[in-house]
XYZ file of C-alpha atoms in Angstrom:
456
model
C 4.189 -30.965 -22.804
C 7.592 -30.224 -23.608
C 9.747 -31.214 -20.551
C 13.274 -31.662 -19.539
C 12.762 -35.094 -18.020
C 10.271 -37.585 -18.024
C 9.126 -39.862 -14.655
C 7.736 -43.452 -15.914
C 6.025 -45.605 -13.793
C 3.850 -47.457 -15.847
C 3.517 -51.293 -16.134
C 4.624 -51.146 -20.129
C 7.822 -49.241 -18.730
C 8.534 -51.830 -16.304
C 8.220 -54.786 -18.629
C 11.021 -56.091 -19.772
C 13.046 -54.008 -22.468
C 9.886 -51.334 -22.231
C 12.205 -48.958 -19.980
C 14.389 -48.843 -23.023
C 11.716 -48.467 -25.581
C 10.452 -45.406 -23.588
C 13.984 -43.912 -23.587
C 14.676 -44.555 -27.433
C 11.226 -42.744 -27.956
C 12.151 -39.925 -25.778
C 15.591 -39.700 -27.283
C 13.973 -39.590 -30.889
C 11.400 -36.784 -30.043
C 11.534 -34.020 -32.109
C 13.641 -30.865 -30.579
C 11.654 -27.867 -29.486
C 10.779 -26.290 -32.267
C 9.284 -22.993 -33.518
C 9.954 -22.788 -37.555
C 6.379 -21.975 -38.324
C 6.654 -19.227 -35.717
C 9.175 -17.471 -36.949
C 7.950 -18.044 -40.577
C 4.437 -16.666 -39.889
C 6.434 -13.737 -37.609
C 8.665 -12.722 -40.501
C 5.565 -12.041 -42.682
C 3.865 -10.353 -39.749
C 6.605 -7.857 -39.698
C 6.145 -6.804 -43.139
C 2.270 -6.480 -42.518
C 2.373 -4.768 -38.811
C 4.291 -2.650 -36.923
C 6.997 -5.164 -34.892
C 4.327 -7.940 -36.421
C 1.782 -7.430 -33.796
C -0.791 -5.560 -32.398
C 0.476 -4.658 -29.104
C 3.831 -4.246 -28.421
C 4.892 -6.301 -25.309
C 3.632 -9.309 -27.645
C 6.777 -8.480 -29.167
C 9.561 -10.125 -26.797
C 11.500 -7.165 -27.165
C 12.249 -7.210 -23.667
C 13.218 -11.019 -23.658
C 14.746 -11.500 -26.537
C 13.833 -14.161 -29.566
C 10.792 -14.521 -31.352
C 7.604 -14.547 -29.546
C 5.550 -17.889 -30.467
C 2.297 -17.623 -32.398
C -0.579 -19.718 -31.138
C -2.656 -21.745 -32.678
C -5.292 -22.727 -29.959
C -5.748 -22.098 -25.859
C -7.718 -24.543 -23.696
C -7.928 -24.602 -19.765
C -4.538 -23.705 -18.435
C -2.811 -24.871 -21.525
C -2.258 -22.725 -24.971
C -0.827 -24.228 -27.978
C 1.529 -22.986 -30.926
C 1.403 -23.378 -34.833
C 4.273 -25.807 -34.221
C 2.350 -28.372 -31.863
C 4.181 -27.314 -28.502
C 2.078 -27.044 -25.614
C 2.474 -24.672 -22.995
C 1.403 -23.986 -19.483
C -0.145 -20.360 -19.836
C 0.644 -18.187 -17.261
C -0.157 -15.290 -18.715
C -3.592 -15.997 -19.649
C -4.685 -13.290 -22.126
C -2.893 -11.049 -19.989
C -5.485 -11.509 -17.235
C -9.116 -12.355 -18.095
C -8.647 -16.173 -18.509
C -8.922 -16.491 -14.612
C -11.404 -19.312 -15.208
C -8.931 -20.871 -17.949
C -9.202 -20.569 -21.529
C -12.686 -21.504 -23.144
C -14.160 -22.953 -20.557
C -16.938 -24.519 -21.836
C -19.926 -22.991 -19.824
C -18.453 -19.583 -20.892
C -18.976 -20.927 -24.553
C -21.975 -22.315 -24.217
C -23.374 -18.945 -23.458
C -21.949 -17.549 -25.800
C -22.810 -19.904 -28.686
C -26.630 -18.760 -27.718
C -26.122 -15.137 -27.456
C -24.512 -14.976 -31.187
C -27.649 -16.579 -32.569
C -29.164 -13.127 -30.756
C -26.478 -11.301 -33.100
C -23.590 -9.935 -32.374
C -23.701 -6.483 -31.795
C -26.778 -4.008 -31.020
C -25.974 -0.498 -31.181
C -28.815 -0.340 -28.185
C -30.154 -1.224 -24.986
C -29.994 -5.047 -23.789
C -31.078 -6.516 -20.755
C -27.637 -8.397 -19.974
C -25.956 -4.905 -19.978
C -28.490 -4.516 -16.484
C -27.595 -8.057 -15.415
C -23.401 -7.514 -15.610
C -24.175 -4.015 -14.408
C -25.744 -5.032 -10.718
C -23.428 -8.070 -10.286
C -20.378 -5.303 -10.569
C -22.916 -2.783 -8.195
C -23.220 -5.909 -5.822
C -19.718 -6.998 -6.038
C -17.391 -3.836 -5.581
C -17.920 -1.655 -2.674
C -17.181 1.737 -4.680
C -19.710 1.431 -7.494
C -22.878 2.634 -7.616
C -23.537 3.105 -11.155
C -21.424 2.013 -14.037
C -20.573 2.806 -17.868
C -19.064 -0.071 -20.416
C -16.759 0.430 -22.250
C -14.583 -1.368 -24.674
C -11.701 -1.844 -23.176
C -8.847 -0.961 -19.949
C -7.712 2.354 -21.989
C -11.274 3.252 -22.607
C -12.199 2.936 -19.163
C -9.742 5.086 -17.984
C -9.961 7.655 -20.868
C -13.687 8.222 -19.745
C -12.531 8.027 -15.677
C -9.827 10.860 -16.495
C -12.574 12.861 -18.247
C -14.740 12.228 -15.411
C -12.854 13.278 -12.361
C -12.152 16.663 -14.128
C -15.189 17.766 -14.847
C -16.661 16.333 -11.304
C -14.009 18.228 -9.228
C -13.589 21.084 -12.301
C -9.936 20.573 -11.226
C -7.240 19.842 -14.079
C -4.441 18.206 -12.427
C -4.396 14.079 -11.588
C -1.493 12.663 -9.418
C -0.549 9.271 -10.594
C 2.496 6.905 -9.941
C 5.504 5.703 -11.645
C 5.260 2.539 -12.808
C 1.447 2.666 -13.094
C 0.202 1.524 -16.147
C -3.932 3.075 -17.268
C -3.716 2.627 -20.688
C -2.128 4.564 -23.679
C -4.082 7.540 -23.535
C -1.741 10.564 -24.059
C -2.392 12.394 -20.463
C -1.366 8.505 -18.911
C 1.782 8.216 -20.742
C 4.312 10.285 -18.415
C 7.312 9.268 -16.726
C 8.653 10.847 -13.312
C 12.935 11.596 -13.631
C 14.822 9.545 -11.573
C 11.699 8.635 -9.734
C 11.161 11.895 -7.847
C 7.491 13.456 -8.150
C 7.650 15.856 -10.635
C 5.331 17.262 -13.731
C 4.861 14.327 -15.930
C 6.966 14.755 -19.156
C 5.693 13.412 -22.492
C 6.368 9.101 -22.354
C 6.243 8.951 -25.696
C 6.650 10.794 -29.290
C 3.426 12.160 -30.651
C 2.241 12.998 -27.187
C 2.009 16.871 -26.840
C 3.400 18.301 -23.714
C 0.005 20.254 -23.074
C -1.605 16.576 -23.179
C 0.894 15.720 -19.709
C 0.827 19.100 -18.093
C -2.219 18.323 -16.316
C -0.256 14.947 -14.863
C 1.373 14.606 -12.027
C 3.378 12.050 -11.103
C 4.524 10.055 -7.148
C 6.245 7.226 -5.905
C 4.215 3.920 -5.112
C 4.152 3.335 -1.779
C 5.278 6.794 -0.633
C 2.463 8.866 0.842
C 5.003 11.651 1.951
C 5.421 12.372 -2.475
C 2.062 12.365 -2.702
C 1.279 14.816 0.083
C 3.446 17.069 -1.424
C 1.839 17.524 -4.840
C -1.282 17.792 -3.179
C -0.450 20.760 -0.777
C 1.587 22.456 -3.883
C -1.245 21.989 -6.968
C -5.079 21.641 -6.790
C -5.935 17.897 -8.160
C -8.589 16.322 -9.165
C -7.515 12.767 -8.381
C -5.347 10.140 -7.392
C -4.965 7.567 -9.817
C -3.510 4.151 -8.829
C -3.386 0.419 -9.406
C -3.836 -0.505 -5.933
C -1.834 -3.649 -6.608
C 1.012 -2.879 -9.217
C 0.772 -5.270 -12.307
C 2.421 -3.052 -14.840
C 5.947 -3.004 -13.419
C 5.987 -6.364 -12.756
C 3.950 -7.659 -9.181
C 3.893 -4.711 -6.533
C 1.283 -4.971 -3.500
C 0.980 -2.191 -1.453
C 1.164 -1.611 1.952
C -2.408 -1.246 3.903
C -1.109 2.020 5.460
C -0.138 3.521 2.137
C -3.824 2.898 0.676
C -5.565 3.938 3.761
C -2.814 7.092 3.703
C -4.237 7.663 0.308
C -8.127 7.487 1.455
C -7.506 10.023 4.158
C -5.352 12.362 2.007
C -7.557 12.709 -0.947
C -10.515 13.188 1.193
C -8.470 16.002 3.223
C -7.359 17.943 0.241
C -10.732 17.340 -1.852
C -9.074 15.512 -4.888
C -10.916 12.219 -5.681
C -8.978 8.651 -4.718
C -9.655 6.112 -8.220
C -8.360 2.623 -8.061
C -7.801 1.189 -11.476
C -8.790 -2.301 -10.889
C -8.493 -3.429 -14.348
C -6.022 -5.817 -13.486
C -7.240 -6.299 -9.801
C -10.801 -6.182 -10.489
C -13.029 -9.898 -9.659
C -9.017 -11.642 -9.683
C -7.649 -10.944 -6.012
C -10.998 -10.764 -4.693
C -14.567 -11.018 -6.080
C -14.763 -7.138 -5.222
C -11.489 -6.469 -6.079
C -8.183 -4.878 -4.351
C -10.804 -2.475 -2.349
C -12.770 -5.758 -0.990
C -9.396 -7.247 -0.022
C -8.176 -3.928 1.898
C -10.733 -2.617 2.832
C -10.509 0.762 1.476
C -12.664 2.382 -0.915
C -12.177 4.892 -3.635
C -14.060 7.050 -5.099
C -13.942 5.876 -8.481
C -13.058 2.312 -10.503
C -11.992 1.464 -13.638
C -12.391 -2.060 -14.819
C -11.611 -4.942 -17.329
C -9.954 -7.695 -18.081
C -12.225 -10.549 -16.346
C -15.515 -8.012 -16.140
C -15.485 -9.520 -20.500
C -14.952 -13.192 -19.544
C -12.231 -13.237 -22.679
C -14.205 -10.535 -24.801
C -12.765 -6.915 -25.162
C -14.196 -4.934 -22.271
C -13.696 -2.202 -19.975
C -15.952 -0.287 -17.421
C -15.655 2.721 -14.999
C -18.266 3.369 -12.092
C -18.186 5.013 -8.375
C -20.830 6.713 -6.484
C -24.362 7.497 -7.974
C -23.555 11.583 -7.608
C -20.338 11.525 -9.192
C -21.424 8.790 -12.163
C -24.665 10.804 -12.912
C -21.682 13.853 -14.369
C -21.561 11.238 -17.391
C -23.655 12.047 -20.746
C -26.755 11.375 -21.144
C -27.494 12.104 -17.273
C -24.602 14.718 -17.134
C -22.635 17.120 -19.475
C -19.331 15.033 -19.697
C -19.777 13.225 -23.206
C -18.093 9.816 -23.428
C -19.440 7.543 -25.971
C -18.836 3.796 -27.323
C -20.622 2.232 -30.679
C -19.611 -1.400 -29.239
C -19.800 -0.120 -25.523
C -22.186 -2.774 -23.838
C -21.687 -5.357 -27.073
C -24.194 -8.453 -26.258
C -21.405 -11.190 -26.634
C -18.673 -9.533 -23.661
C -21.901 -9.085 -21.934
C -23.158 -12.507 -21.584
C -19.393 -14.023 -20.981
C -18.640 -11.564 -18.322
C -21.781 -12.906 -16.796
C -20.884 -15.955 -16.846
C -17.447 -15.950 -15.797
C -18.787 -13.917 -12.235
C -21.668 -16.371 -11.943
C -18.520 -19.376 -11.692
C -16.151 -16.936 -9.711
C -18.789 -16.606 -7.241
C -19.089 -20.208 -6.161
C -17.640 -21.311 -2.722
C -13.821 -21.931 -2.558
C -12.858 -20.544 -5.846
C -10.479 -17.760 -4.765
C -9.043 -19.583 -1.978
C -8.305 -21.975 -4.571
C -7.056 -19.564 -6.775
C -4.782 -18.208 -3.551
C -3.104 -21.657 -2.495
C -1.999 -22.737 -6.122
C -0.578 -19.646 -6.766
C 1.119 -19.747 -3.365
C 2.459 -22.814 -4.041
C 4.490 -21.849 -7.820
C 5.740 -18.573 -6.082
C 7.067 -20.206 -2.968
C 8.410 -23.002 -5.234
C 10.102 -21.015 -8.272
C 11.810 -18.764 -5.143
C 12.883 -21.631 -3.069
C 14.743 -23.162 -6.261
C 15.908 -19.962 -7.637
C 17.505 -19.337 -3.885
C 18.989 -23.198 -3.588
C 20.553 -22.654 -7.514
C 22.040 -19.365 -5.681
C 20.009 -16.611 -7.297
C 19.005 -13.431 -6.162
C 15.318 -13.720 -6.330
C 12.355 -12.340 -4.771
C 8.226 -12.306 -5.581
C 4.953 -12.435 -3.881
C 1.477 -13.048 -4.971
C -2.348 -12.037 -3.609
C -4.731 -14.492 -4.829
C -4.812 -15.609 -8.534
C -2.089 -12.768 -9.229
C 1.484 -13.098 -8.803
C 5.605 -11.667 -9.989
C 8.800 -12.381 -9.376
C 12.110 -10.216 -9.687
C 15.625 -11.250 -10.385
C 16.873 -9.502 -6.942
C 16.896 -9.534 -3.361
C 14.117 -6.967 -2.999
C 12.600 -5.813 -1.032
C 10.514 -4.313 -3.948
C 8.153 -1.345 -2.785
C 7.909 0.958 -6.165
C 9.379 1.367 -9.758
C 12.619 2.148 -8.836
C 13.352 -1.050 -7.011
C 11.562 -2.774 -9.816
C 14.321 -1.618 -12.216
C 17.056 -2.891 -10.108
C 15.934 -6.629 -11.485
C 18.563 -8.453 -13.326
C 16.724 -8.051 -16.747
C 19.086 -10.224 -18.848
C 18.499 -12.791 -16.492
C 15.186 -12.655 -16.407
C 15.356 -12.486 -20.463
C 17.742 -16.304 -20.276
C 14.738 -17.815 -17.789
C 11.954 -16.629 -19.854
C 13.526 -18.540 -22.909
C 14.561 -21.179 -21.051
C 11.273 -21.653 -19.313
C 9.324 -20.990 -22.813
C 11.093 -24.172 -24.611
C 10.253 -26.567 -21.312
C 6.460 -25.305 -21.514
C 6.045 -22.961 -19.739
C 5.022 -19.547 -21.048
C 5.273 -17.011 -18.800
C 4.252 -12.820 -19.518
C 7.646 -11.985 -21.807
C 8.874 -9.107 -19.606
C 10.421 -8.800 -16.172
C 7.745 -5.340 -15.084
C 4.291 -7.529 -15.998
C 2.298 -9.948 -13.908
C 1.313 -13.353 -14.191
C -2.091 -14.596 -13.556
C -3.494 -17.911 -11.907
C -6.241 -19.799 -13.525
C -9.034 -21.833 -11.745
C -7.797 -24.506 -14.596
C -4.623 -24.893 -13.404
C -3.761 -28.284 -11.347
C -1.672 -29.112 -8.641
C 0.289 -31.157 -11.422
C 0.828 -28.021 -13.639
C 2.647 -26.152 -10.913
C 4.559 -29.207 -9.962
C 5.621 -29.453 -13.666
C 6.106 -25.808 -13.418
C 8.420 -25.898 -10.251
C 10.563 -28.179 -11.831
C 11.135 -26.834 -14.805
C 12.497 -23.746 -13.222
C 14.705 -25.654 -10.882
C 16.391 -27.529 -14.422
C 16.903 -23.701 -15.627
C 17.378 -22.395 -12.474
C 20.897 -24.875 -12.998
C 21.821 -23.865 -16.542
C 21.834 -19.716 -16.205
């Protein structure tokens, strides 16, 4: 572990001249280093666009050259260069157990002597299926899928043809994936039609998207009385402009208001979903939508997705229904069996309150030192899920999210990175709790952000 200062306390320390033997072989340790990073990045960049294969990977937003790993085990991950890291970003959500834990692998070390991908029917498709049924109070039936995107691709498709309805309301700052009709941005964060987010996107793609402010049931009232929509789209705790909860009012707001104006209320739990609850945000508020999408920890680590709600509204999707949605790898044995698996240990007694109090304890640490250094710093967390912002908040929606000092946010992340500790490389994502994290790694944690807290 790389780490700005080292407590000793063992006997070899205290012998005589062993305090200084420790200190001459702390002072001769190698400086952080990431050579073979940047080599293997350089060649990357010739080979893919930016030299990856999805962009925040980049560290656009931070600055520098991301790291390339070599390895990940429990709450650790590990680079080409031998530096060792405490992951907080953990795949970006699905390592909520930690990486390869081993009952996860022993699972799927049998499945792949099954073979790795069917094409058909398996029973464990039926197994993952009624622990999601069982779990999450919205789902009746489900359909797999390959990944977040996917998910919500099929869930757009869905709602449409349900309610025969074109327009979808969804919120700035809401990330569901890059499908063209998702990719809109609202100007200067009033409601408005959804204008294309990105070249290539045809405007016809984002006519059909509307677009409200989180937390704000009045903007959302209004596009309902003015267009006839199909659904509300949300992530009903904000991951995708860095950590946003909601307030209970707004969600139940939401439940009532769809259901008064006959659009459909869809809570894109592919962040949320089996990490701040076992049945997700709508478990932990109470409130259920119509529709979920799903991901992330659904796969135990393997590229997944899934969308289900109630039995009339699922049985609209091919072959039951006329809405055609279709995946060669959809249901793939291997994401199957570790999805299983990973529910089977998420299930077990204590695990999310476990999951609640470590996380807790690094958010009310990292603020409490980044307030003593004299920062303006605010977060929160719900469970294994967690964010902080450079300002004094509060922060409700997108727009206060922006109003984050970003360059300062860009000097921690570095700063952070070479004491170990690798945190999600920009200010508007999450981070994510494992169950293989120790009290020790978020005291290591804690301090290292108080030693940077001092330098920026």
């Amino acid at each position: 572990m790389i780490l700005s200062a080292v407590v000793v306390t063992s006997a070899a320390a205290l012998a005589p001249g062993g305090l200084t033997k420790m200190m001459a072989t702390v002072a001769d340790a190698p400086a952080y280093s990431t050579a073979k990073s940047a080599e293997i990045m350089a060649e990357a960049k010739e080979l893919m666009p930016g030299g990856v294969s999805s962009p925040v990977r980049a560290f656009k937003s931070v600055g520098g050259e991301p790291i390339v790993f070599d390895r990940v085990k429990g709450a650790y991950c590990f680079d080409v260069d031998g530096n060792q890291y405490i992951d907080y970003v953990g795949t970006w959500g699905p390592a909520i157990c930690g990486h390869a834990v081993e009952e996860v692998n022993a699972a799927l070390a049998e499945a792949l002597e099954k073979g790795t991908s069917f094409g058909a029917p398996s029973l464990n498709e039926n197994v993952l299926a009624k622990m999601v049924i069982d779990a999450v109070p919205s789902v009746e039936m489900v359909r797999f899928t390959n990944s977040g995107t996917e998910a919500c691709m099929g869930m757009l498709r869905l709602v449409r043809a349900y309610t025969n309805r074109e327009k979808i309301v969804k919120f700035e700052g809401c990330y569901h994936g890059h499908a063209d009709g998702f990719l809109v941005q609202a100007g200067s964060g009033v409601a408005t039609l959804g204008l294309p987010d990105s070249p290539g996107v045809p405007g016809g793609a984002t006519a059909g998207t509307l677009v409200a402010t989180y937390n704000d049931l009045d903007s959302v009232e209004t596009l309902l009385k003015e267009h006839e929509v199909a659904a509300v789209v949300l992530e009903p705790v904000v991951g995708n402009s860095g950590f946003i909860p909601p307030t209970q009012e707004f969600l139940e707001g939401l439940r009532k208001l769809t259901t008064d104006y006959g659009a459909l209320l869809v809570f894109d739990e592919v962040m949320t979903g089996f990490r701040i609850a076992y049945g997700g945000a709508q478990e932990y508020f109470g409130v259920t939508p119509d529709v979920t999408t799903m991901g992330k920890v659904i796969g135990g680590g393997l590229p997944v997705g899934a969308y289900g709600g109630r039995k009339d509204i699922m049985e609209v999707v091919a072959p039951a229904g006329p809405m055609y949605q279709a995946g060669t790898l959809s249901g793939n044995p291997l994401a199957m069996t570790a999805g299983i698996k990973t529910l089977e240990i998420l299930k077990r007694q204590g695990q999310y309150e476990e999951l609640d109090r470590l996380t807790k304890k690094l958010v009310s640490g990292i603020i409490d030192a980044g307030k003593e250094a004299g920062h303006a710093i605010c977060g929160g967390s719900i469970s294994g899920m967690f964010g902080f912002f450079f300002c004094d908040g509060p922060v409700n929606n997108f727009q206060d999210a922006k109003k984050s000092d970003t360059e300062k946010f860009a000097k921690w992340h570095r700063a952070m990175l070479e004491k170990g500790v690798y945190l999600a490389p920009s200010q508007f994502e999450a981070g994510f709790m494992s169950l293989a994290h120790t009290d020790d790694d978020i005291d290591k944690t804690i301090e290292a952000a108080k030693a940077v807290f001092a330098e920026i």
